[in-house]
């Protein structure tokens, strides 16, 4: 075999992907060998999205964090007319059905597996999946700014 092909290329790909991990959600070798491994760019985007959802920065996604961030996203989308209780219920159910049935905090891997499943159901095309995660991240950034009180909804949309 020529260098850079076959097994050597697969090992290099895995080592590159492992280096793509971020502080709270390192990409593990098993993720790289997983048939759902999509490439370094998508892994980096998923990791960033996890970090954006991890409001307290403890490396775990808590049910309350998912709810709080998505309430802020809903307020930015729909304004004061949004039914906050309905949004809270929607994301509580989502967390318990897709991440942890008892509502316990989850690590990156559970979040990643859920997001990959969601992305597959929306669009199987890898570049499209990257764009979807970029959009989710943009909304999460705006929601965090809104939650922090640093900017009003009106100011956020004048960026």
XYZ file of N, CA, C and O in Angstrom:
636
model
N 0.828 -1.199 0.000
C 0.000 0.000 0.000
C 0.862 1.248 0.000
O 1.941 1.269 0.576
N 0.360 2.278 -0.621
C 1.039 3.566 -0.607
C 0.785 4.256 0.719
O -0.285 4.099 1.309
N 1.766 5.036 1.206
C 1.525 5.785 2.446
C 0.300 6.684 2.295
O 0.067 7.266 1.245
N -0.454 6.783 3.364
C -1.638 7.654 3.347
C -2.882 6.978 2.814
O -3.891 7.623 2.609
N -2.816 5.676 2.553
C -4.012 4.981 2.095
C -4.341 3.863 3.067
O -3.548 3.497 3.924
N -5.506 3.281 2.917
C -5.901 2.135 3.729
C -5.908 2.421 5.213
O -6.421 3.424 5.667
N -5.279 1.522 5.964
C -5.272 1.599 7.421
C -4.606 2.872 7.920
O -5.094 3.523 8.836
N -3.482 3.245 7.306
C -2.775 4.450 7.733
C -3.671 5.681 7.603
O -3.688 6.543 8.475
N -4.396 5.765 6.517
C -5.293 6.902 6.295
C -6.421 6.900 7.328
O -6.790 7.950 7.849
N -6.965 5.744 7.656
C -8.032 5.648 8.652
C -7.527 6.083 10.026
O -8.202 6.824 10.741
N -6.321 5.640 10.382
C -5.740 6.031 11.672
C -5.516 7.537 11.709
O -5.825 8.200 12.697
N -4.983 8.098 10.628
C -4.754 9.547 10.560
C -6.075 10.302 10.712
O -6.161 11.308 11.411
N -7.122 9.806 10.062
C -8.447 10.427 10.156
C -8.941 10.418 11.606
O -9.440 11.418 12.104
N -8.766 9.303 12.282
C -9.195 9.183 13.674
C -8.402 10.136 14.563
O -8.962 10.857 15.387
N -7.099 10.187 14.379
C -6.275 11.068 15.208
C -6.625 12.538 14.965
O -6.660 13.335 15.898
N -6.909 12.899 13.735
C -7.320 14.267 13.427
C -8.641 14.578 14.114
O -8.821 15.644 14.708
N -9.580 13.645 14.058
C -10.889 13.861 14.668
C -10.794 13.981 16.178
O -11.467 14.811 16.782
N -9.938 13.180 16.788
C -9.782 13.260 18.243
C -9.288 14.646 18.633
O -9.746 15.229 19.593
N -8.399 15.195 17.840
C -7.896 16.536 18.105
C -8.958 17.606 17.934
O -8.791 18.729 18.383
N -10.084 17.278 17.297
C -11.149 18.248 17.068
C -12.021 18.452 18.293
O -12.864 19.330 18.305
N -11.818 17.644 19.324
C -12.641 17.770 20.519
C -12.463 19.121 21.195
O -11.450 19.782 21.038
N -13.457 19.543 21.936
C -13.347 20.786 22.685
C -13.274 20.444 24.170
O -13.275 19.282 24.543
N -13.216 21.444 25.012
C -13.019 21.212 26.441
C -14.087 20.313 27.051
O -13.780 19.356 27.725
N -15.335 20.623 26.832
C -16.412 19.896 27.495
C -16.778 18.600 26.787
O -17.380 17.732 27.385
N -16.437 18.468 25.525
C -16.910 17.295 24.791
C -15.843 16.757 23.853
O -15.947 16.903 22.661
N -14.813 16.126 24.409
C -13.786 15.564 23.535
C -14.374 14.452 22.669
O -15.226 13.703 23.110
N -13.896 14.382 21.463
C -14.330 13.322 20.563
C -13.510 12.087 20.908
O -12.291 12.123 20.914
N -14.185 11.029 21.223
C -13.518 9.808 21.640
C -13.289 8.898 20.433
O -13.967 9.012 19.417
N -12.333 7.999 20.560
C -12.021 7.076 19.470
C -13.263 6.314 19.039
O -13.517 6.139 17.856
N -14.083 5.910 19.990
C -15.287 5.148 19.642
C -16.231 5.982 18.772
O -16.895 5.463 17.895
N -16.276 7.315 18.989
C -17.098 8.177 18.140
C -16.547 8.205 16.717
O -17.296 8.271 15.753
N -15.228 8.184 16.605
C -14.606 8.216 15.285
C -14.830 6.916 14.522
O -14.904 6.919 13.305
N -14.910 5.813 15.256
C -15.138 4.519 14.621
C -16.623 4.268 14.382
O -16.989 3.407 13.594
N -17.459 5.031 15.056
C -18.904 4.942 14.926
C -19.297 5.225 13.477
O -18.754 6.105 12.831
N -20.250 4.480 12.988
C -20.706 4.696 11.617
C -21.335 6.072 11.440
O -21.514 6.537 10.332
N -21.650 6.727 12.559
C -22.257 8.050 12.465
C -21.221 9.168 12.463
O -21.568 10.333 12.476
N -19.920 8.836 12.477
C -18.904 9.884 12.438
C -18.990 10.576 11.092
O -18.928 9.946 10.053
N -19.163 11.888 11.104
C -19.439 12.626 9.877
C -18.283 13.482 9.394
O -18.367 14.092 8.365
N -17.259 13.610 10.163
C -16.153 14.462 9.760
C -15.867 15.517 10.806
O -16.705 15.840 11.649
N -14.679 16.048 10.727
C -14.200 16.972 11.740
C -15.039 18.245 11.829
O -15.352 18.714 12.916
N -15.419 18.811 10.718
C -16.177 20.077 10.738
C -17.505 19.916 11.483
O -17.837 20.730 12.340
N -18.266 18.891 11.163
C -19.544 18.689 11.847
C -19.323 18.402 13.329
O -20.058 18.910 14.178
N -18.310 17.615 13.642
C -18.016 17.333 15.054
C -17.697 18.618 15.810
O -18.160 18.822 16.931
N -16.912 19.494 15.209
C -16.592 20.772 15.850
C -17.847 21.609 16.062
O -18.020 22.245 17.108
N -18.719 21.630 15.068
C -19.966 22.404 15.177
C -20.877 21.837 16.261
O -21.487 22.592 17.026
N -20.979 20.513 16.326
C -21.804 19.891 17.365
C -21.248 20.188 18.756
O -21.997 20.462 19.696
N -19.933 20.140 18.857
C -19.282 20.428 20.132
C -19.555 21.871 20.554
O -19.880 22.146 21.714
N -19.448 22.792 19.620
C -19.724 24.202 19.922
C -21.175 24.383 20.355
O -21.470 25.121 21.299
N -22.096 23.717 19.667
C -23.505 23.820 20.034
C -23.742 23.275 21.434
O -24.497 23.865 22.213
N -23.083 22.174 21.768
C -23.197 21.641 23.127
C -22.711 22.680 24.136
O -23.361 22.946 25.142
N -21.548 23.260 23.874
C -20.998 24.274 24.778
C -21.958 25.453 24.945
O -22.084 26.003 26.039
N -22.618 25.848 23.880
C -23.577 26.956 23.955
C -24.790 26.597 24.810
O -25.356 27.451 25.484
N -25.182 25.343 24.783
C -26.311 24.889 25.600
C -25.923 24.681 27.065
O -26.770 24.768 27.947
N -24.669 24.403 27.304
C -24.163 24.162 28.667
C -23.988 25.516 29.357
O -22.885 26.048 29.451
N -25.071 26.068 29.834
C -25.079 27.438 30.343
C -24.166 27.644 31.540
O -23.593 28.725 31.705
N -24.014 26.642 32.392
C -23.160 26.822 33.569
C -21.735 26.323 33.343
O -20.889 26.418 34.225
N -21.466 25.794 32.153
C -20.109 25.403 31.795
C -19.539 24.219 32.554
O -18.329 24.057 32.624
N -20.414 23.357 33.080
C -19.918 22.212 33.862
C -19.680 20.958 33.027
O -19.369 19.902 33.565
N -19.825 21.060 31.705
C -19.574 19.908 30.845
C -20.740 18.958 30.725
O -20.616 17.901 30.119
N -21.878 19.332 31.285
C -23.100 18.525 31.204
C -24.240 19.398 30.707
O -24.296 20.592 31.017
N -25.155 18.795 29.965
C -26.364 19.499 29.566
C -27.462 19.102 30.535
O -27.795 17.923 30.664
N -27.994 20.079 31.216
C -29.066 19.841 32.171
C -30.411 20.177 31.523
O -30.485 21.034 30.646
N -31.435 19.505 31.984
C -32.778 19.735 31.460
C -33.140 21.212 31.540
O -33.658 21.787 30.574
N -32.849 21.845 32.662
C -33.181 23.263 32.853
C -32.444 24.147 31.847
O -32.994 25.150 31.380
N -31.209 23.784 31.497
C -30.455 24.583 30.525
C -31.094 24.504 29.143
O -31.225 25.531 28.463
N -31.489 23.302 28.741
C -32.140 23.138 27.444
C -33.425 23.961 27.400
O -33.703 24.657 26.424
N -34.176 23.914 28.481
C -35.436 24.651 28.555
C -35.175 26.153 28.520
O -35.791 26.890 27.729
N -34.281 26.640 29.372
C -34.014 28.076 29.451
C -33.551 28.649 28.121
O -34.016 29.708 27.692
N -32.644 27.960 27.462
C -32.130 28.469 26.197
C -33.221 28.490 25.132
O -33.342 29.456 24.376
N -34.052 27.458 25.105
C -35.091 27.403 24.082
C -36.260 28.335 24.371
O -36.926 28.778 23.445
N -36.491 28.674 25.630
C -37.470 29.727 25.953
C -36.968 31.048 25.379
O -37.723 31.804 24.759
N -35.678 31.319 25.557
C -35.104 32.557 25.018
C -35.182 32.575 23.489
O -35.515 33.608 22.894
N -34.909 31.449 22.838
C -35.019 31.364 21.380
C -36.458 31.645 20.954
O -36.712 32.421 20.021
N -37.416 31.040 21.644
C -38.836 31.250 21.312
C -39.236 32.714 21.495
O -39.972 33.266 20.667
N -38.759 33.340 22.562
C -39.059 34.761 22.778
C -38.481 35.614 21.654
O -39.125 36.571 21.203
N -37.288 35.278 21.201
C -36.689 36.023 20.094
C -37.463 35.820 18.789
O -37.604 36.743 17.999
N -37.975 34.621 18.592
C -38.732 34.327 17.370
C -40.132 34.936 17.401
O -40.589 35.485 16.397
N -40.825 34.812 18.542
C -42.255 35.125 18.582
C -42.624 36.283 19.495
O -43.789 36.671 19.547
N -41.673 36.789 20.249
C -41.955 37.912 21.138
C -42.807 37.501 22.323
O -42.854 36.325 22.702
N -43.461 38.477 22.888
C -44.240 38.259 24.112
C -45.441 37.350 23.917
O -46.017 36.865 24.887
N -45.815 37.099 22.675
C -46.984 36.252 22.425
C -46.706 34.765 22.628
O -47.634 33.958 22.609
N -45.443 34.396 22.835
C -45.100 32.990 23.004
C -45.676 32.441 24.316
O -45.716 33.147 25.330
N -46.157 31.228 24.277
C -46.652 30.544 25.477
C -45.453 29.860 26.132
O -45.042 28.766 25.731
N -44.870 30.516 27.131
C -43.646 30.026 27.766
C -43.855 28.648 28.385
O -42.992 27.772 28.266
N -44.999 28.429 29.006
C -45.268 27.126 29.624
C -45.261 26.018 28.571
O -44.758 24.910 28.818
N -45.783 26.312 27.401
C -45.806 25.323 26.321
C -44.389 25.010 25.837
O -44.036 23.847 25.605
N -43.563 26.045 25.706
C -42.170 25.835 25.292
C -41.436 25.010 26.349
O -40.716 24.065 26.026
N -41.633 25.347 27.615
C -40.998 24.593 28.703
C -41.408 23.129 28.662
O -40.567 22.230 28.780
N -42.697 22.877 28.486
C -43.187 21.493 28.416
C -42.597 20.751 27.219
O -42.199 19.587 27.327
N -42.539 21.420 26.072
C -42.001 20.799 24.860
C -40.565 20.334 25.068
O -40.209 19.190 24.734
N -39.746 21.200 25.661
C -38.336 20.842 25.823
C -38.089 19.923 27.011
O -37.134 19.155 27.007
N -38.969 19.934 28.000
C -38.879 18.964 29.093
C -39.162 17.566 28.530
O -38.426 16.611 28.806
N -40.203 17.452 27.735
C -40.553 16.168 27.119
C -39.427 15.719 26.184
O -39.016 14.550 26.208
N -38.915 16.631 25.365
C -37.826 16.278 24.453
C -36.628 15.747 25.232
O -36.063 14.713 24.873
N -36.242 16.438 26.300
C -35.087 16.008 27.087
C -35.305 14.597 27.623
O -34.428 13.743 27.519
N -36.492 14.353 28.163
C -36.758 13.048 28.786
C -36.958 11.929 27.768
O -36.615 10.785 28.038
N -37.467 12.260 26.604
C -37.656 11.227 25.578
C -36.386 10.942 24.785
O -36.155 9.815 24.367
N -35.564 11.960 24.574
C -34.413 11.801 23.683
C -33.061 11.762 24.388
O -32.097 11.260 23.823
N -32.984 12.313 25.605
C -31.678 12.406 26.260
C -31.588 11.583 27.546
O -30.689 10.766 27.682
N -32.495 11.800 28.494
C -32.482 11.023 29.734
C -33.896 10.943 30.296
O -34.490 11.988 30.583
N -34.436 9.744 30.457
C -35.830 9.586 30.884
C -36.130 10.134 32.277
O -37.273 10.456 32.584
N -35.096 10.268 33.107
C -35.302 10.784 34.461
C -34.939 12.259 34.589
O -34.989 12.824 35.691
N -34.515 12.875 33.487
C -34.162 14.284 33.522
C -32.795 14.577 34.103
O -32.492 15.720 34.433
N -31.947 13.544 34.210
C -30.591 13.752 34.728
C -29.727 14.437 33.676
O -29.931 14.233 32.476
N -28.738 15.217 34.101
C -27.829 15.855 33.141
C -27.144 14.813 32.262
O -26.898 13.686 32.696
N -26.844 15.204 31.022
C -26.210 14.290 30.078
C -24.883 14.855 29.585
O -24.681 16.065 29.546
N -24.010 13.946 29.203
C -22.728 14.311 28.620
C -22.903 14.574 27.126
O -23.943 14.304 26.541
N -21.827 15.052 26.546
C -21.809 15.389 25.118
C -22.284 14.251 24.224
O -23.044 14.470 23.291
N -21.859 13.016 24.519
C -22.189 11.895 23.631
C -23.707 11.732 23.441
O -24.167 11.510 22.323
N -24.495 11.863 24.510
C -25.960 11.733 24.387
C -26.518 12.860 23.526
O -27.385 12.637 22.669
N -26.025 14.075 23.746
C -26.441 15.234 22.955
C -26.088 15.014 21.487
O -26.914 15.212 20.597
N -24.862 14.578 21.239
C -24.377 14.329 19.883
C -25.231 13.285 19.172
O -25.657 13.481 18.027
N -25.495 12.178 19.849
C -26.283 11.116 19.231
C -27.692 11.596 18.884
O -28.212 11.278 17.812
N -28.290 12.363 19.782
C -29.627 12.904 19.489
C -29.565 13.853 18.287
O -30.389 13.765 17.371
N -28.590 14.760 18.280
C -28.494 15.735 17.192
C -28.240 15.046 15.861
O -28.819 15.436 14.844
N -27.379 14.027 15.838
C -27.126 13.312 14.586
C -28.397 12.646 14.072
O -28.674 12.664 12.873
N -29.168 12.081 14.974
C -30.445 11.471 14.581
C -31.403 12.529 14.028
O -32.056 12.325 13.000
N -31.462 13.668 14.703
C -32.318 14.773 14.243
C -31.864 15.262 12.873
O -32.692 15.446 11.967
N -30.566 15.457 12.714
C -30.043 15.935 11.431
C -30.351 14.956 10.309
O -30.724 15.372 9.205
N -30.196 13.661 10.577
C -30.518 12.657 9.563
C -31.978 12.729 9.144
O -32.306 12.515 7.983
N -32.856 13.045 10.101
C -34.284 13.119 9.785
C -34.635 14.381 9.004
O -35.622 14.419 8.279
N -33.807 15.414 9.134
C -34.057 16.672 8.419
C -33.455 16.632 7.018
O -34.112 16.956 6.030
N -32.160 16.238 6.940
C -31.457 16.221 5.658
C -30.202 15.356 5.800
O -29.362 15.647 6.644
N -30.053 14.315 4.992
C -28.893 13.437 5.119
C -27.599 14.010 4.522
O -26.531 13.449 4.724
N -27.674 15.127 3.810
C -26.506 15.706 3.153
C -25.572 16.370 4.164
O -25.998 17.286 4.887
N -24.304 15.917 4.271
C -23.385 16.472 5.276
C -23.227 17.996 5.238
O -23.289 18.640 6.292
N -23.039 18.627 4.070
C -22.941 20.093 4.088
C -24.229 20.766 4.585
O -24.173 21.779 5.291
N -25.369 20.197 4.264
C -26.635 20.745 4.755
C -26.709 20.593 6.272
O -27.163 21.508 6.975
N -26.245 19.460 6.783
C -26.251 19.249 8.233
C -25.359 20.275 8.930
O -25.712 20.800 9.983
N -24.219 20.578 8.331
C -23.341 21.595 8.904
C -24.048 22.950 8.961
O -23.975 23.659 9.969
N -24.752 23.304 7.883
C -25.465 24.587 7.859
C -26.579 24.629 8.902
O -26.811 25.663 9.529
N -27.255 23.520 9.098
C -28.321 23.456 10.102
C -27.737 23.681 11.491
O -28.272 24.469 12.282
N -26.630 23.024 11.798
C -26.006 23.184 13.115
C -25.472 24.608 13.275
O -25.565 25.190 14.360
N -24.947 25.195 12.203
C -24.516 26.598 12.271
C -25.690 27.509 12.619
O -25.549 28.441 13.409
N -26.856 27.241 12.036
C -28.053 28.039 12.340
C -28.486 27.841 13.788
O -28.803 28.803 14.485
N -28.492 26.597 14.253
C -28.826 26.333 15.657
C -27.870 27.093 16.585
O -28.282 27.666 17.587
N -26.590 27.104 16.232
C -25.588 27.790 17.052
C -25.802 29.297 17.040
O -25.684 29.951 18.077
N -26.124 29.848 15.878
C -26.384 31.292 15.790
C -27.561 31.675 16.684
O -27.514 32.691 17.395
N -28.596 30.865 16.663
C -29.752 31.130 17.520
C -29.383 31.001 18.992
O -29.828 31.793 19.828
N -28.541 30.017 19.319
C -28.112 29.831 20.713
C -27.279 31.017 21.196
O -27.430 31.470 22.334
N -26.420 31.545 20.332
C -25.616 32.723 20.695
C -26.533 33.900 20.995
O -26.385 34.592 22.018
N -27.498 34.153 20.111
C -28.440 35.258 20.329
C -29.253 35.041 21.598
O -29.484 35.986 22.366
N -29.683 33.813 21.834
C -30.479 33.518 23.032
C -29.656 33.738 24.298
O -30.174 34.268 25.292
N -28.394 33.370 24.275
C -27.529 33.605 25.447
C -27.357 35.098 25.699
O -27.393 35.550 26.838
N -27.151 35.863 24.632
C -27.022 37.325 24.773
C -28.310 37.910 25.349
O -28.278 38.761 26.233
N -29.427 37.445 24.851
C -30.735 37.917 25.308
C -30.953 37.564 26.776
O -31.378 38.398 27.572
N -30.625 36.313 27.142
C -30.783 35.862 28.531
C -29.902 36.650 29.490
O -30.277 36.913 30.614
N -28.716 37.001 29.027
C -27.772 37.695 29.905
C -28.183 39.138 30.166
O -27.639 39.782 31.056
N -29.127 39.634 29.370
C -29.575 41.012 29.538
C -28.627 42.029 28.941
O -28.823 43.224 29.090
N -27.589 41.546 28.241
C -26.624 42.469 27.637
C -27.248 43.247 26.495
O -26.870 44.379 26.234
N -28.201 42.610 25.819
C -28.844 43.269 24.686
C -30.321 42.912 24.673
O -30.714 41.821 25.042
N -31.106 43.852 24.217
C -32.530 43.585 24.046
C -32.733 42.837 22.739
O -31.834 42.781 21.896
N -33.916 42.294 22.574
C -34.236 41.610 21.315
C -34.066 42.533 20.135
O -33.533 42.150 19.093
N -34.463 43.780 20.258
C -34.350 44.762 19.172
C -32.862 44.990 18.835
O -32.496 45.016 17.672
N -32.017 45.128 19.858
C -30.592 45.337 19.630
C -29.950 44.129 18.947
O -29.085 44.276 18.081
N -30.372 42.935 19.324
C -29.796 41.730 18.750
C -30.049 41.666 17.251
O -29.208 41.194 16.495
N -31.209 42.117 16.808
C -31.540 42.012 15.395
C -30.994 43.177 14.584
O -31.125 43.193 13.369
N -30.340 44.130 15.230
C -29.699 45.217 14.516
C -28.223 44.947 14.303
O -27.488 45.809 13.860
N -27.776 43.753 14.636
C -26.359 43.403 14.480
C -25.964 43.389 13.028
O -26.659 43.056 12.160
